[in-house]
Coordinates of C-alpha atoms in Angstrom, one line a residue:
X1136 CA 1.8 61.4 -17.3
X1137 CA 5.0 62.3 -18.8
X1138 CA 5.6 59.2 -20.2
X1139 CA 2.9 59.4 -22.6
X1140 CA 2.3 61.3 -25.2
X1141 CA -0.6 63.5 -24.1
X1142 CA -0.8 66.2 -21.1
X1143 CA -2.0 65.6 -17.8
X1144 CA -5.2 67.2 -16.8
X1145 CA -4.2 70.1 -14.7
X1146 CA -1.0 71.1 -16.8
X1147 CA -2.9 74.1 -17.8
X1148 CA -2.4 77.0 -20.7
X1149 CA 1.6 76.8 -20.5
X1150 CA 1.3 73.0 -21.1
X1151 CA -1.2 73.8 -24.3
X1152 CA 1.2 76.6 -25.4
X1153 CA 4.8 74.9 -25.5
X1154 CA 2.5 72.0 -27.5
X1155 CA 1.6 74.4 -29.8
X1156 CA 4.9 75.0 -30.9
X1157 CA 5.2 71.3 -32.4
X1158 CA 8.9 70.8 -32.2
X1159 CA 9.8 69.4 -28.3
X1160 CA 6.9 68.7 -26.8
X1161 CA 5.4 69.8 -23.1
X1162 CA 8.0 68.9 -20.6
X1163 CA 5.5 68.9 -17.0
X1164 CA 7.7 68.9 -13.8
X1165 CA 6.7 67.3 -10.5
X1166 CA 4.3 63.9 -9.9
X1167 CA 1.2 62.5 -10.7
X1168 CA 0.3 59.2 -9.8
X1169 CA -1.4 56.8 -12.1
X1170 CA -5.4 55.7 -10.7
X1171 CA -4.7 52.5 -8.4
X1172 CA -1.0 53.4 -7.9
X1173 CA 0.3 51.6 -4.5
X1174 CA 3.8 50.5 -3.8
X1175 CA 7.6 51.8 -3.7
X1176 CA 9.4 51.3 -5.9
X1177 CA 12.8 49.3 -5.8
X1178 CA 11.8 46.1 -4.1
X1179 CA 9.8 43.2 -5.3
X1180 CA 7.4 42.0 -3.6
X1181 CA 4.3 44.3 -2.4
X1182 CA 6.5 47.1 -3.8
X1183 CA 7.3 49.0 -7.2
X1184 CA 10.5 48.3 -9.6
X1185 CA 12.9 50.8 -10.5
X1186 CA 11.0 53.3 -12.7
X1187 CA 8.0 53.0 -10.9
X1188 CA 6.4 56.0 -9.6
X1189 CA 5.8 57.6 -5.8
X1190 CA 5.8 60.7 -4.3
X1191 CA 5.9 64.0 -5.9
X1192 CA 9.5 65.0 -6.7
X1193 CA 11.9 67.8 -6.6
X1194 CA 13.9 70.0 -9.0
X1195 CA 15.7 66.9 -10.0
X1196 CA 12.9 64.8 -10.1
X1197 CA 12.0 63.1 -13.4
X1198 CA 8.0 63.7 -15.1
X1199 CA 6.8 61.6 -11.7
X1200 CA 5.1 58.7 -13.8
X1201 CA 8.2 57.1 -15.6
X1202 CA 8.2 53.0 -14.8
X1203 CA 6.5 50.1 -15.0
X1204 CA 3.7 51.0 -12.4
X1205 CA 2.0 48.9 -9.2
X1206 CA 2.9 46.3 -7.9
X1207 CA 5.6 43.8 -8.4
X1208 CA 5.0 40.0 -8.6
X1209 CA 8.0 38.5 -8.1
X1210 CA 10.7 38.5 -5.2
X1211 CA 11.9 39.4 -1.7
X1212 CA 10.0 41.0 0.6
X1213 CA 12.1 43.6 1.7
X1214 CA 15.1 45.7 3.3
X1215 CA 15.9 46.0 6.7
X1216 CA 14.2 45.9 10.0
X1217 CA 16.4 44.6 12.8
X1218 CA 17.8 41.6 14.3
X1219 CA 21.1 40.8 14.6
X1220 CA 22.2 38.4 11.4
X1221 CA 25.0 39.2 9.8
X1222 CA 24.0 40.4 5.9
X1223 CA 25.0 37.2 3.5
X1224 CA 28.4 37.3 1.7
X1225 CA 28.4 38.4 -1.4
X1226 CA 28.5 35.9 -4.7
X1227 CA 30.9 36.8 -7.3
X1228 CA 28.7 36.6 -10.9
X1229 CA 28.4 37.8 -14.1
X1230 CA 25.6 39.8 -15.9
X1231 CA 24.9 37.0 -18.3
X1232 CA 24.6 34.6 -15.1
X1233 CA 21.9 36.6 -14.1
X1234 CA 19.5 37.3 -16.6
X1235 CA 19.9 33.9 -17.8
X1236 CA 18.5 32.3 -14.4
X1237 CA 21.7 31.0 -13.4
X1238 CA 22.2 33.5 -10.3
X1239 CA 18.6 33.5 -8.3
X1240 CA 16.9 36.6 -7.9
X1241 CA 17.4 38.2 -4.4
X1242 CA 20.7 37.2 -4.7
X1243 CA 23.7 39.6 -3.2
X1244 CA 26.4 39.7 -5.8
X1245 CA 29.8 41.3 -6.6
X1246 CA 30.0 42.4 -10.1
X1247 CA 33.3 42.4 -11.3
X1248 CA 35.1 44.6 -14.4
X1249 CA 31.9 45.2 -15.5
X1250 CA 31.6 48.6 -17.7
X1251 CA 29.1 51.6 -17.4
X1252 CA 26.7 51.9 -20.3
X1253 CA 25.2 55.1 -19.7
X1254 CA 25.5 58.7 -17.1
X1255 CA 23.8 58.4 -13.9
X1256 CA 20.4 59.3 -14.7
X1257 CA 17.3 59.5 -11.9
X1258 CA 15.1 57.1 -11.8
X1259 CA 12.5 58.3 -9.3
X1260 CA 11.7 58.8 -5.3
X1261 CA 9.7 56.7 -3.3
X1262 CA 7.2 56.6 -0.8
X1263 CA 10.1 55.7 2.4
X1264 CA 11.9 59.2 0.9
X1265 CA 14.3 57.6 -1.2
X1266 CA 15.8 58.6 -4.2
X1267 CA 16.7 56.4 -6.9
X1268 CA 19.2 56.4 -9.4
X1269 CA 20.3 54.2 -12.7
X1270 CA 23.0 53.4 -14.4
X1271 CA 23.3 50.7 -17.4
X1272 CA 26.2 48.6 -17.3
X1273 CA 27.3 45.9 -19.7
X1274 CA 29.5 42.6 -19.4
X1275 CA 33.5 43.3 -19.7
X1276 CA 35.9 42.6 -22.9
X1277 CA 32.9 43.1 -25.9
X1278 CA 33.6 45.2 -29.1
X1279 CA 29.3 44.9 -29.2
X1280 CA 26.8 44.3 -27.1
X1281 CA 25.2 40.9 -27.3
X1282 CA 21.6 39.2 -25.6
X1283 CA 22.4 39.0 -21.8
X1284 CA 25.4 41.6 -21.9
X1285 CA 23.9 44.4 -20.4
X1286 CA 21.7 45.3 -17.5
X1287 CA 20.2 47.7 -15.4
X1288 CA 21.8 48.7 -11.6
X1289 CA 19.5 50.9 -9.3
X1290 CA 21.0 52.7 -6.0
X1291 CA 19.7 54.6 -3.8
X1292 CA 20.2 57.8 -1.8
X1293 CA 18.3 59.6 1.2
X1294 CA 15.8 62.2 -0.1
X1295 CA 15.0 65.6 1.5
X1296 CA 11.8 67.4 2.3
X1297 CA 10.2 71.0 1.2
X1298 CA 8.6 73.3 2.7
X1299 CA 5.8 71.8 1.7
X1300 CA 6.7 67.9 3.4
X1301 CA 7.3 66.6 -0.5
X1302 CA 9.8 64.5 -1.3
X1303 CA 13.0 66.6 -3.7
X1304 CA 15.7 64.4 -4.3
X1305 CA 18.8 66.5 -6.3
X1306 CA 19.5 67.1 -9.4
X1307 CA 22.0 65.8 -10.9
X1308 CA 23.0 68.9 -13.3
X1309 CA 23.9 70.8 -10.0
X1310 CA 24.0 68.8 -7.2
X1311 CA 25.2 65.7 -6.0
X1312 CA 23.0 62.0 -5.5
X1313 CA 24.4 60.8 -2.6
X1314 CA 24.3 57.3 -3.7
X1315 CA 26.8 54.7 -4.0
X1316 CA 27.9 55.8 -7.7
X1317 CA 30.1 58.7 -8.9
X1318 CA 28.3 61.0 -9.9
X1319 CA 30.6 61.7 -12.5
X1320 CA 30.2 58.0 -13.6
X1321 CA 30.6 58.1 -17.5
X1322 CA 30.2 54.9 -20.5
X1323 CA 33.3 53.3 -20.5
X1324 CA 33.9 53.6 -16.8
X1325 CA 35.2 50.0 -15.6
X1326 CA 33.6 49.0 -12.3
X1327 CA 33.2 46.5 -9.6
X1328 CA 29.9 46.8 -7.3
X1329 CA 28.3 45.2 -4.9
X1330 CA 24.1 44.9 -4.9
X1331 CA 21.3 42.5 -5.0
X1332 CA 19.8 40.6 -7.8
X1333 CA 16.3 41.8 -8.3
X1334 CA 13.2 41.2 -11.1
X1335 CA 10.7 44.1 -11.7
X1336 CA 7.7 42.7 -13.0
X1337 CA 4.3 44.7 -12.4
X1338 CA 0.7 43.1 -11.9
X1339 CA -1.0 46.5 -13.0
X1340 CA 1.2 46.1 -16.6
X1341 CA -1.7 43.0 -17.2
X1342 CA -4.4 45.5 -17.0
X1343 CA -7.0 45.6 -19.6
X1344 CA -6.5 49.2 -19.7
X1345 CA -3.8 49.8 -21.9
X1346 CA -4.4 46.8 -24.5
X1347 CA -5.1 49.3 -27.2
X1348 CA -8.9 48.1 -27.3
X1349 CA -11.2 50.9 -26.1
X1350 CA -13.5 48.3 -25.0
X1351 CA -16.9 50.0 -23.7
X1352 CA -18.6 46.6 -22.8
X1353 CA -16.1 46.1 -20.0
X1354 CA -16.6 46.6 -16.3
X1355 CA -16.4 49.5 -15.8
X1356 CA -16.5 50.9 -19.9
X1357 CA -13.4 51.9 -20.8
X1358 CA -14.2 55.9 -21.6
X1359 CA -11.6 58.6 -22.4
X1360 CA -11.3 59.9 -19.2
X1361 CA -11.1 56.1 -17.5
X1362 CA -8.7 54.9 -20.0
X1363 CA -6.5 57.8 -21.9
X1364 CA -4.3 55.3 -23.3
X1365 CA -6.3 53.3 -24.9
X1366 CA -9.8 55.6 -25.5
X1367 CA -7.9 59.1 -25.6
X1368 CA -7.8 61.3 -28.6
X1369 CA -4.4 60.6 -29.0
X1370 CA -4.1 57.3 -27.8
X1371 CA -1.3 55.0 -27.2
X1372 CA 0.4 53.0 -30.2
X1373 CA 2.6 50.0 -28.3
X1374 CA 0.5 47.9 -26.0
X1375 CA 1.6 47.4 -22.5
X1376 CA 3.6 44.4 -21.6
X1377 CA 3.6 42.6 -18.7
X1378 CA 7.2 41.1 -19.4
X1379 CA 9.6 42.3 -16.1
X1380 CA 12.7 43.3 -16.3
X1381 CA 16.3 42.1 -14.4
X1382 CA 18.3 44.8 -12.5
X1383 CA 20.5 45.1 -9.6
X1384 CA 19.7 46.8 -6.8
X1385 CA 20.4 47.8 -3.2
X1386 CA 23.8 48.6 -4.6
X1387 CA 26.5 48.3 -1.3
X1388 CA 29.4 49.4 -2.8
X1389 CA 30.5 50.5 -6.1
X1390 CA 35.2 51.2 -7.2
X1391 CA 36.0 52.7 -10.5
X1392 CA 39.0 51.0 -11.2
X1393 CA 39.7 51.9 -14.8
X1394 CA 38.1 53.3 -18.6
X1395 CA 38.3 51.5 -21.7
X1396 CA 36.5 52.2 -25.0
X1397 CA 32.2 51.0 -24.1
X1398 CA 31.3 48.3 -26.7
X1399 CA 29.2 49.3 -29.9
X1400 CA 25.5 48.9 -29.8
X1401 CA 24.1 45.8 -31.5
X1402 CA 22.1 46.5 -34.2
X1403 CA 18.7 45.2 -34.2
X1404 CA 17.7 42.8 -37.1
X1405 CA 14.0 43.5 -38.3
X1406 CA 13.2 40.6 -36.6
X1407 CA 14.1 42.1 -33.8
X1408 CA 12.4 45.4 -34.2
X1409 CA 9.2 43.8 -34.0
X1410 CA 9.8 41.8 -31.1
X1411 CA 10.4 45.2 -29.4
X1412 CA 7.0 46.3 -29.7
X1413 CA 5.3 43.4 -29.2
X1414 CA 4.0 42.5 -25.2
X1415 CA 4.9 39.0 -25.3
X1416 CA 8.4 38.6 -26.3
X1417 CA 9.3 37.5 -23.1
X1418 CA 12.5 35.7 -24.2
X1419 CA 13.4 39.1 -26.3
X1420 CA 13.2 41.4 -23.0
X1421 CA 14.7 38.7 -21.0
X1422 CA 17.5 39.0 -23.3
X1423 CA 17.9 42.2 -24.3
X1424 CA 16.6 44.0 -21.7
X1425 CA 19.4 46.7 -20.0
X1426 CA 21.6 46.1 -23.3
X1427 CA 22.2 49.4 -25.6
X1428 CA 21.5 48.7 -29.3
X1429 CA 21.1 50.3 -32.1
X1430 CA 18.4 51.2 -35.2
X1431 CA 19.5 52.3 -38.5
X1432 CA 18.5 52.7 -42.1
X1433 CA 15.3 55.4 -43.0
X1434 CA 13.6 55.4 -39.8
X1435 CA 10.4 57.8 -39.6
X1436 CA 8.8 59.0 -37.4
X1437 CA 4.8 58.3 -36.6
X1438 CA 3.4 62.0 -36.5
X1439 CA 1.4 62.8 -33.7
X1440 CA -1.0 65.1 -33.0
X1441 CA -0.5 68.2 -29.9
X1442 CA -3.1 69.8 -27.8
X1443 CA -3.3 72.2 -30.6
X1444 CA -4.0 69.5 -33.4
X1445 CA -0.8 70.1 -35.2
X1446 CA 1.0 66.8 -36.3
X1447 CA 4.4 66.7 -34.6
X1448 CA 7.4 64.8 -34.1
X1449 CA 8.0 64.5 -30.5
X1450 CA 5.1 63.8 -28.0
X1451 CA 4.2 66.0 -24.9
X1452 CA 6.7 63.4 -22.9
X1453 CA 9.6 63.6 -24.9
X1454 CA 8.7 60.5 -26.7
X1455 CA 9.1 60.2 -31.0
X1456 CA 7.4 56.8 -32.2
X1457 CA 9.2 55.4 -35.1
X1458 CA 7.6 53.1 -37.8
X1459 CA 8.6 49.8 -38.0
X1460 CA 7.5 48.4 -35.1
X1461 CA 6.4 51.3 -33.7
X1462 CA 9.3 51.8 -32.1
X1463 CA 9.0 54.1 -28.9
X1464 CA 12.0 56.2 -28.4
X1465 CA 12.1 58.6 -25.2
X1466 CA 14.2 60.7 -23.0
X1467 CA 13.9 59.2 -19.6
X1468 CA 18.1 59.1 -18.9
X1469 CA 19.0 62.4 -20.3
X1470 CA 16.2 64.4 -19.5
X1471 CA 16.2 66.8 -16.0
X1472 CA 13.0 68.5 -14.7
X1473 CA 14.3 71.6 -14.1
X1474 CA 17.1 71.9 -16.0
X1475 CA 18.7 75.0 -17.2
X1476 CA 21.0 73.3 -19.4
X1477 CA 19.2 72.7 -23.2
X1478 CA 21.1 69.1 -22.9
X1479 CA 19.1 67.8 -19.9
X1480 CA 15.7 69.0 -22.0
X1481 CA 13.7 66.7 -24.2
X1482 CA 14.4 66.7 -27.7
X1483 CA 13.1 69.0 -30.7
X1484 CA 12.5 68.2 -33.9
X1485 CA 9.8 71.2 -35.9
X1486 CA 10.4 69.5 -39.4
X1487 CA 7.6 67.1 -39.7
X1488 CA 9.3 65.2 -42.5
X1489 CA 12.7 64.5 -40.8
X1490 CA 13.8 60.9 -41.3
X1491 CA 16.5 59.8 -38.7
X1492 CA 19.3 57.7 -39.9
X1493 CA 20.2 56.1 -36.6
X1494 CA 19.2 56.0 -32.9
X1495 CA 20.9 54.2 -29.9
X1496 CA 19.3 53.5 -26.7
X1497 CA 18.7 50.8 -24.0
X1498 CA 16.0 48.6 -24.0
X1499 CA 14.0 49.5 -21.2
X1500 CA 10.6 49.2 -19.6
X1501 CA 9.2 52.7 -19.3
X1502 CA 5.9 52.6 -17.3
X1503 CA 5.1 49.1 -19.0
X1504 CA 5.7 49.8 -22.2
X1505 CA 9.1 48.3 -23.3
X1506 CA 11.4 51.4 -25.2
X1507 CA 14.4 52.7 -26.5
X1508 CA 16.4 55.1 -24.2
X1509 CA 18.7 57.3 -25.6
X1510 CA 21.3 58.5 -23.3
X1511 CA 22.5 61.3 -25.0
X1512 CA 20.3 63.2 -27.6
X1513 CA 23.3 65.0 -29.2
X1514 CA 25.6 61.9 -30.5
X1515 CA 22.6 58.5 -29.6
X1516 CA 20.1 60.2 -32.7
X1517 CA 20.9 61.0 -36.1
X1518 CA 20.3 63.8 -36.8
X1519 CA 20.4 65.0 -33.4
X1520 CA 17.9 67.4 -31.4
X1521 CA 17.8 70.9 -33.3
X1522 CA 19.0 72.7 -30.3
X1523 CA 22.3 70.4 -30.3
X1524 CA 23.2 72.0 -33.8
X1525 CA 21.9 75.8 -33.2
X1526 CA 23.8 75.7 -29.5
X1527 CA 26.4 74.1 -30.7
X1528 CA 25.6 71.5 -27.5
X1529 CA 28.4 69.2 -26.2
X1530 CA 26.5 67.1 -23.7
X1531 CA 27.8 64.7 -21.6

């Protein structure tokens, strides 16, 4: 899955020989769903959340299995379908009003002055052939980001078909989303929108499978091939975690009507670092969930080893693990199957003894395991990706 950090059976010798290299990783294109995997993603009830994964995608389509996975527990039961009532008005809130509780969840809302965190980055397409797309915004008039101040909105455009009947939704490098967002949408961006207040929270994020036991007693034995993460050779190092993340969704309507300078990212006391990789710090995720922050000081990184059993920096996803915590840090916003730009590739890092000075991201739940999300892997890590220095990169 390309979440993880090892190769998908079926990846092959190109998979094994990018690997070997040691420095970015294997970046798969396409979809592969997890065992079990039912729902869409988007909704909440019966259905996926926002990084869950579907159908196979396109060019622009994202390494298929980012997202929380299965099914959701909480929420409405879903879009559309006729009758004649006339949709609810919308309730003006804030983001702090809703991932404290205040504003219930299936709730449509107007958000207000509210400022864009992060690019529009694709999230994945589901099973109905939609597309869906993410952008993090954050509450208006900080100088940092605080608990509550940020959060996750998800929109949705109408995907295409191949040749071959599979889902492609565009990519963004070349092509426009067709959703409710600019697609030029940039941090800083001031915006009011129009969507619904939704939770993801997925049942299969509670399954035994992915608790870092290999436990061969169970029923059925968890085995390497039953259960990579947790009986792989390289298995996982951050346990899954059930806790759900707030978002809103089915976004109506969205007016730029301004830019000022995006708040600084908060950064996170060790306290805090800890919390980040533990599966139970519901109040933590509640909190902080959707809101850029920041680590700094010696970070370094937790060596891993590629098909080729070479220790390495980045993972076969994309993903770097930093001690501490872990910590995992990935590439899901920036990163464009497909890509020919090096700035929508994962990151690369060959020397083995780096130690990063800083990395900024969003706190986000990445196929239930709760990560940092940089959006830009040229000016979000320091140092930044080798290939931003030799290409003299400016990414967006």
């Amino acid at each position: 899955m390309r979440s993880r950090d090892v190769g998908l059976l079926g990846l092959g010798v190109l998979c094994a020989v990018a690997v070997s290299v040691g420095a970015g990783g294997c970046q798969p294109e396409g979809n592969t769903r997890p065992p079990g995997w039912s729902g869409e993603p988007g909704r909440t009830t019966g259905e996926g959340g926002s990084g869950a994964e579907t159908a196979s995608s396109g060019e622009g389509g994202r390494r298929g299995d980012e997202g929380p996975g299965a099914t959701a527990a909480t929420g409405s039961a879903g879009g559309g379908g006729g009758g004649t009532e006339d949709p609810p008005a919308a309730r003006v809130a804030t983001i702090e009003e809703i991932t404290t509780g205040v504003v219930a969840r299936d709730t449509v809302v107007e958000l207000k002055g509210v400022v864009a965190m992060s690019q529009k980055f694709f999230i994945d397409d589901t099973r109905s052939g939609a597309c869906l797309w993410g952008v993090f915004l954050s509450s208006p008039n900080l100088t940092e980001t605080a608990a509550n101040s940020g959060i996750l909105a998800v929109s949705r455009s109408e995907a295409s078909t191949d040749e071959n009947g599979d889902v492609v939704c565009p990519s963004l490098e070349n092509a426009s989303a067709g959703d409710p967002f600019p697609d030029d949408v940039a941090p800083g961006d001031v915006l009011d929108l129009v969507g619904e207040t939704t939770f993801f929270s997925s049942s299969s994020c509670s399954d035994a499978c992915g608790d870092l036991d290999c436990n061969d007693e169970s029923d059925p034995p968890e085995t390497a091939d039953t259960c990579r993460q947790d009986c792989g050779e390289s298995p996982e190092l951050i346990a899954q975690s059930a806790v759900g993340q707030f978002q809103v969704e089915w976004i109506k309507s969205v007016t730029r009507t301004g830019h000022v300078e995006p708040p600084k990212p908060h950064v996170l006391t060790a306290d805090e670092v800890m919390k980040l990789s533990s599966p139970t710090a519901t109040e933590f995720f509640h909190a902080w969930g959707g809101v850029k922050v920041r680590l700094e000081g010696a970070l370094t990184p937790v060596l891993r080893a590629n098909a080729m059993g070479d220790d390495v920096v980045v993972g076969s996803y994309g993903n770097i693990h930093l001690e501490g915590g872990p910590v995992q840090v990935g590439d899901k916003i920036y990163y464009i199957g497909g890509a020919q730009s090096a700035c929508y590739k994962g990151p690369i890092y060959s020397d083995v003894n780096v130690v990063f000075n800083r990395v900024d991201g969003f706190l986000y739940n990445n196929f239930c395991i709760w990560s940092l999300q940089p959006a830009n892997k040229c000016t979000d890590i320091d140092p930044p990706s080798e290939d931003c220095v030799t290409d003299a990169l400016m990414c967006p």
